[in-house]
Tab-separated table of C-alpha atoms in Angstrom:
chain	number	residue	atom	x	y	z
A	1	MET	CA	150.024	155.180	124.346
A	2	LEU	CA	150.249	156.105	120.703
A	3	ILE	CA	147.867	159.638	119.682
A	4	GLU	CA	147.525	160.809	116.220
A	5	ARG	CA	148.559	164.518	116.693
A	6	THR	CA	148.136	165.664	112.610
A	7	THR	CA	145.308	163.800	110.320
A	8	VAL	CA	145.865	163.295	106.631
A	9	ALA	CA	144.359	166.241	104.960
A	10	ALA	CA	141.798	165.305	102.245
A	11	ALA	CA	143.792	166.492	99.620
A	12	ALA	CA	146.307	162.908	100.094
A	13	LEU	CA	143.522	160.496	99.947
A	14	PRO	CA	143.455	159.073	96.290
A	15	LEU	CA	139.537	160.003	95.879
A	16	ALA	CA	139.588	160.205	92.048
A	17	GLN	CA	141.502	156.996	91.967
A	18	PHE	CA	138.863	155.159	94.241
A	19	LYS	CA	136.168	156.307	92.031
A	20	ALA	CA	138.048	155.048	88.999
A	21	HIS	CA	138.580	151.623	90.318
A	22	LEU	CA	135.054	152.112	91.505
A	23	ARG	CA	133.453	152.378	87.960
A	24	LEU	CA	131.954	155.520	88.743
A	25	GLY	CA	129.825	157.507	86.502
A	26	THR	CA	131.550	160.817	85.551
A	27	GLY	CA	130.038	164.263	83.712
A	28	PHE	CA	126.938	164.725	85.903
A	29	ALA	CA	126.276	167.212	87.776
A	30	ASP	CA	125.585	165.690	90.963
A	31	ALA	CA	129.056	163.834	90.081
A	32	GLY	CA	130.638	164.803	93.446
A	33	ASP	CA	127.370	163.701	95.778
A	34	GLN	CA	128.987	160.385	97.027
A	35	ASP	CA	132.548	162.448	97.825
A	36	ALA	CA	132.093	162.571	101.161
A	37	TYR	CA	130.906	158.817	102.056
A	38	LEU	CA	133.648	157.548	99.613
A	39	GLU	CA	136.170	159.617	101.836
A	40	THR	CA	134.737	158.366	104.872
A	41	LEU	CA	135.668	154.636	103.599
A	42	LEU	CA	139.343	155.769	102.847
A	43	ARG	CA	139.976	156.631	105.614
A	44	ALA	CA	138.890	153.462	107.297
A	45	ALA	CA	140.323	151.366	104.560
A	46	LEU	CA	143.969	153.340	105.546
A	47	ALA	CA	143.482	153.164	108.945
A	48	ALA	CA	142.889	149.131	108.904
A	49	ILE	CA	145.836	148.785	106.602
A	50	GLU	CA	147.768	150.861	109.151
A	51	ALA	CA	146.737	148.759	111.844
A	52	ARG	CA	147.464	145.822	110.238
A	53	THR	CA	151.364	146.480	109.443
A	54	GLY	CA	151.690	148.821	111.761
A	55	LYS	CA	153.110	151.183	108.585
A	56	VAL	CA	151.946	155.015	108.388
A	57	LEU	CA	151.036	155.520	104.888
A	58	ILE	CA	151.237	159.474	104.825
A	59	SER	CA	152.975	161.376	107.193
A	60	ARG	CA	151.504	162.934	109.971
A	61	SER	CA	152.416	163.199	113.780
A	62	PHE	CA	152.498	161.212	116.475
A	63	SER	CA	152.967	161.524	120.033
A	64	TYR	CA	153.725	158.023	122.268
A	65	VAL	CA	152.997	158.372	125.992
A	66	LEU	CA	154.383	155.832	128.259
A	67	TYR	CA	155.329	155.340	131.932
A	68	GLY	CA	158.454	153.293	131.939
A	69	TRP	CA	161.272	152.606	128.913
A	70	ARG	CA	160.764	148.781	127.456
A	71	ARG	CA	165.001	148.831	128.081
A	72	GLY	CA	166.583	151.283	129.601
A	73	GLY	CA	168.800	152.142	126.887
A	74	SER	CA	165.952	152.292	123.770
A	75	GLN	CA	162.604	152.606	123.464
A	76	SER	CA	161.108	150.777	120.620
A	77	LEU	CA	158.125	153.054	118.686
A	78	PRO	CA	155.017	151.245	118.058
A	79	VAL	CA	154.955	152.368	114.089
A	80	ALA	CA	156.748	152.602	110.844
A	81	PRO	CA	159.053	153.965	108.800
A	82	VAL	CA	160.159	157.175	111.252
A	83	ARG	CA	161.476	159.964	110.158
A	84	ALA	CA	162.396	161.956	112.776
A	85	VAL	CA	161.652	162.159	116.612
A	86	THR	CA	160.559	166.170	116.870
A	87	GLU	CA	160.751	165.953	120.696
A	88	ILE	CA	161.247	163.954	123.901
A	89	ARG	CA	159.871	165.169	127.301
A	90	ILE	CA	159.619	163.522	130.493
A	91	VAL	CA	156.470	164.350	133.019
A	92	ASP	CA	156.484	164.282	136.790
A	93	ARG	CA	153.075	163.531	138.656
A	94	ASP	CA	152.143	166.559	139.011
A	95	GLY	CA	152.139	166.714	134.966
A	96	VAL	CA	155.244	169.259	134.963
A	97	ALA	CA	157.043	168.588	131.753
A	98	VAL	CA	160.583	169.228	130.620
A	99	PRO	CA	161.868	168.778	127.299
A	100	VAL	CA	164.776	166.240	126.887
A	101	ALA	CA	168.344	167.518	125.356
A	102	PRO	CA	168.283	166.481	121.786
A	103	GLU	CA	171.937	165.696	122.048
A	104	ARG	CA	170.670	163.001	124.661
A	105	TYR	CA	168.807	160.369	121.995
A	106	HIS	CA	168.787	159.689	118.815
A	107	LEU	CA	166.858	157.764	115.904
A	108	LEU	CA	167.776	154.224	115.194
A	109	ALA	CA	165.376	154.129	111.615
A	110	ASP	CA	164.315	150.358	110.612
A	111	ALA	CA	161.780	149.235	108.163
A	112	HIS	CA	160.151	147.222	110.867
A	113	LEU	CA	160.896	148.372	114.285
A	114	PRO	CA	162.570	151.603	114.812
A	115	VAL	CA	163.974	152.312	118.141
A	116	VAL	CA	165.103	155.692	119.846
A	117	ARG	CA	168.495	155.233	121.612
A	118	GLY	CA	170.403	156.714	124.442
A	119	THR	CA	173.648	158.858	123.939
A	120	GLY	CA	175.573	157.034	126.377
A	121	GLY	CA	173.127	153.915	126.769
A	122	ALA	CA	171.192	154.795	128.769
A	123	MET	CA	167.222	156.559	128.316
A	124	PRO	CA	166.877	159.577	131.189
A	125	GLY	CA	164.824	158.399	133.914
A	126	ILE	CA	160.666	158.541	134.174
A	127	PRO	CA	159.649	160.138	137.977
A	128	PHE	CA	157.573	157.447	139.930
A	129	GLU	CA	153.882	158.152	138.754
A	130	GLY	CA	155.023	160.645	135.757
A	131	SER	CA	155.333	159.583	132.045
A	132	ALA	CA	157.673	159.904	129.112
A	133	GLU	CA	156.194	161.434	125.698
A	134	ILE	CA	158.006	161.089	122.485
A	135	ASP	CA	156.681	163.182	119.391
A	136	PHE	CA	157.683	162.043	116.170
A	137	GLU	CA	156.694	162.211	111.835
A	138	ALA	CA	156.169	159.270	110.636
A	139	GLY	CA	155.066	158.014	107.152
A	140	PHE	CA	155.952	156.845	103.861
A	141	GLY	CA	155.627	160.442	102.442
A	142	PRO	CA	153.212	163.699	101.966
A	143	ASP	CA	151.103	162.304	99.572
A	144	TRP	CA	149.480	159.466	98.338
A	145	ALA	CA	152.312	159.144	95.235
A	146	ALA	CA	154.390	158.124	98.250
A	147	VAL	CA	152.465	155.103	99.045
A	148	PRO	CA	153.996	152.154	97.989
A	149	GLU	CA	152.184	150.465	95.671
A	150	ASP	CA	150.381	147.074	96.954
A	151	LEU	CA	149.305	149.168	99.780
A	152	GLY	CA	148.137	151.691	97.790
A	153	HIS	CA	146.071	148.707	96.039
A	154	ALA	CA	145.401	147.221	99.546
A	155	VAL	CA	143.663	150.440	100.662
A	156	LEU	CA	141.440	150.587	97.252
A	157	LEU	CA	140.702	147.041	97.161
A	158	LEU	CA	139.248	147.400	101.271
A	159	ALA	CA	137.755	150.620	100.559
A	160	ALA	CA	135.618	148.603	97.619
A	161	HIS	CA	135.006	146.353	100.041
A	162	TYR	CA	133.222	148.388	102.437
A	163	TYR	CA	131.587	149.842	99.538
A	164	GLU	CA	130.188	146.818	98.208
A	165	ASN	CA	129.274	145.613	101.604
A	166	ARG	CA	127.678	148.794	103.111
A	167	LEU	CA	124.634	147.096	103.401
A	168	GLU	CA	125.709	143.522	105.032
A	169	GLN	CA	124.596	142.609	108.445
A	170	THR	CA	126.441	139.315	108.997
A	171	VAL	CA	127.618	138.682	112.128
A	172	GLY	CA	131.348	137.014	112.626
A	173	GLY	CA	133.822	136.783	110.056
A	174	GLY	CA	135.992	139.580	110.614
A	175	ALA	CA	139.212	138.188	108.517
A	176	MET	CA	140.717	140.498	106.115
A	177	PRO	CA	139.849	139.775	102.530
A	178	PHE	CA	142.502	137.147	100.741
A	179	GLY	CA	143.438	139.459	98.105
A	180	ILE	CA	144.128	142.709	100.489
A	181	ALA	CA	145.903	139.590	102.815
A	182	ALA	CA	148.029	138.279	100.324
A	183	LEU	CA	149.014	142.481	99.695
A	184	THR	CA	149.746	143.065	103.547
A	185	ASP	CA	151.162	140.029	104.469
A	186	ARG	CA	155.001	141.385	103.839
A	187	TRP	CA	155.209	144.668	105.632
A	188	ARG	CA	153.761	143.204	108.727
A	189	MET	CA	156.567	142.817	111.251
A	190	LEU	CA	157.371	139.304	112.308
A	191	ARG	CA	158.000	138.308	115.828
A	192	LEU	CA	160.780	135.701	116.415
A	193	THR	CA	160.714	135.942	119.732
A	194	PRO	CA	158.232	136.579	122.886
A	195	GLY	CA	158.631	140.297	122.819
A	196	SER	CA	162.232	140.630	123.495
A	197	ALA	CA	161.919	143.979	121.079
């Protein structure tokens, strides 16, 4: 289970760029009357692009809760790029959490599949009916300027698609528009083997 501990600050969203992309008029007294709605569209598009690519565009904190290691000596993380693992806790069946010493694990950074590996080849044991919690920081950077241009453009295109089709009641489809898919496909992780990671 992946838990987002912090959210993207409103100041980090490209609201002015999105307004320019939509070619909304400026200079009127009520020029900001749609800001809250446009921010909602940007957040929805950001979430959709992140879900499609497995990449965190703007940095924030996450916790990953699991009930068994995928491999005894390492554990892949569900999103990238991971900047740092801040803490690992082992939680027993009664909910008592014990932090794992930082020297017992290290992060293997990867563009698609970052991995936490145990020092000496083994991760700490998870007790019966217990869990492990991995806290980490992920994202390309703290603000919109750090987002790769193609992914940033995909977010703007998808948010504009939501804006233009906000009253659409058509059921079905559900596919990502072609231009957006073309921009994001190179960022998606390819599975060459059946879940070996």
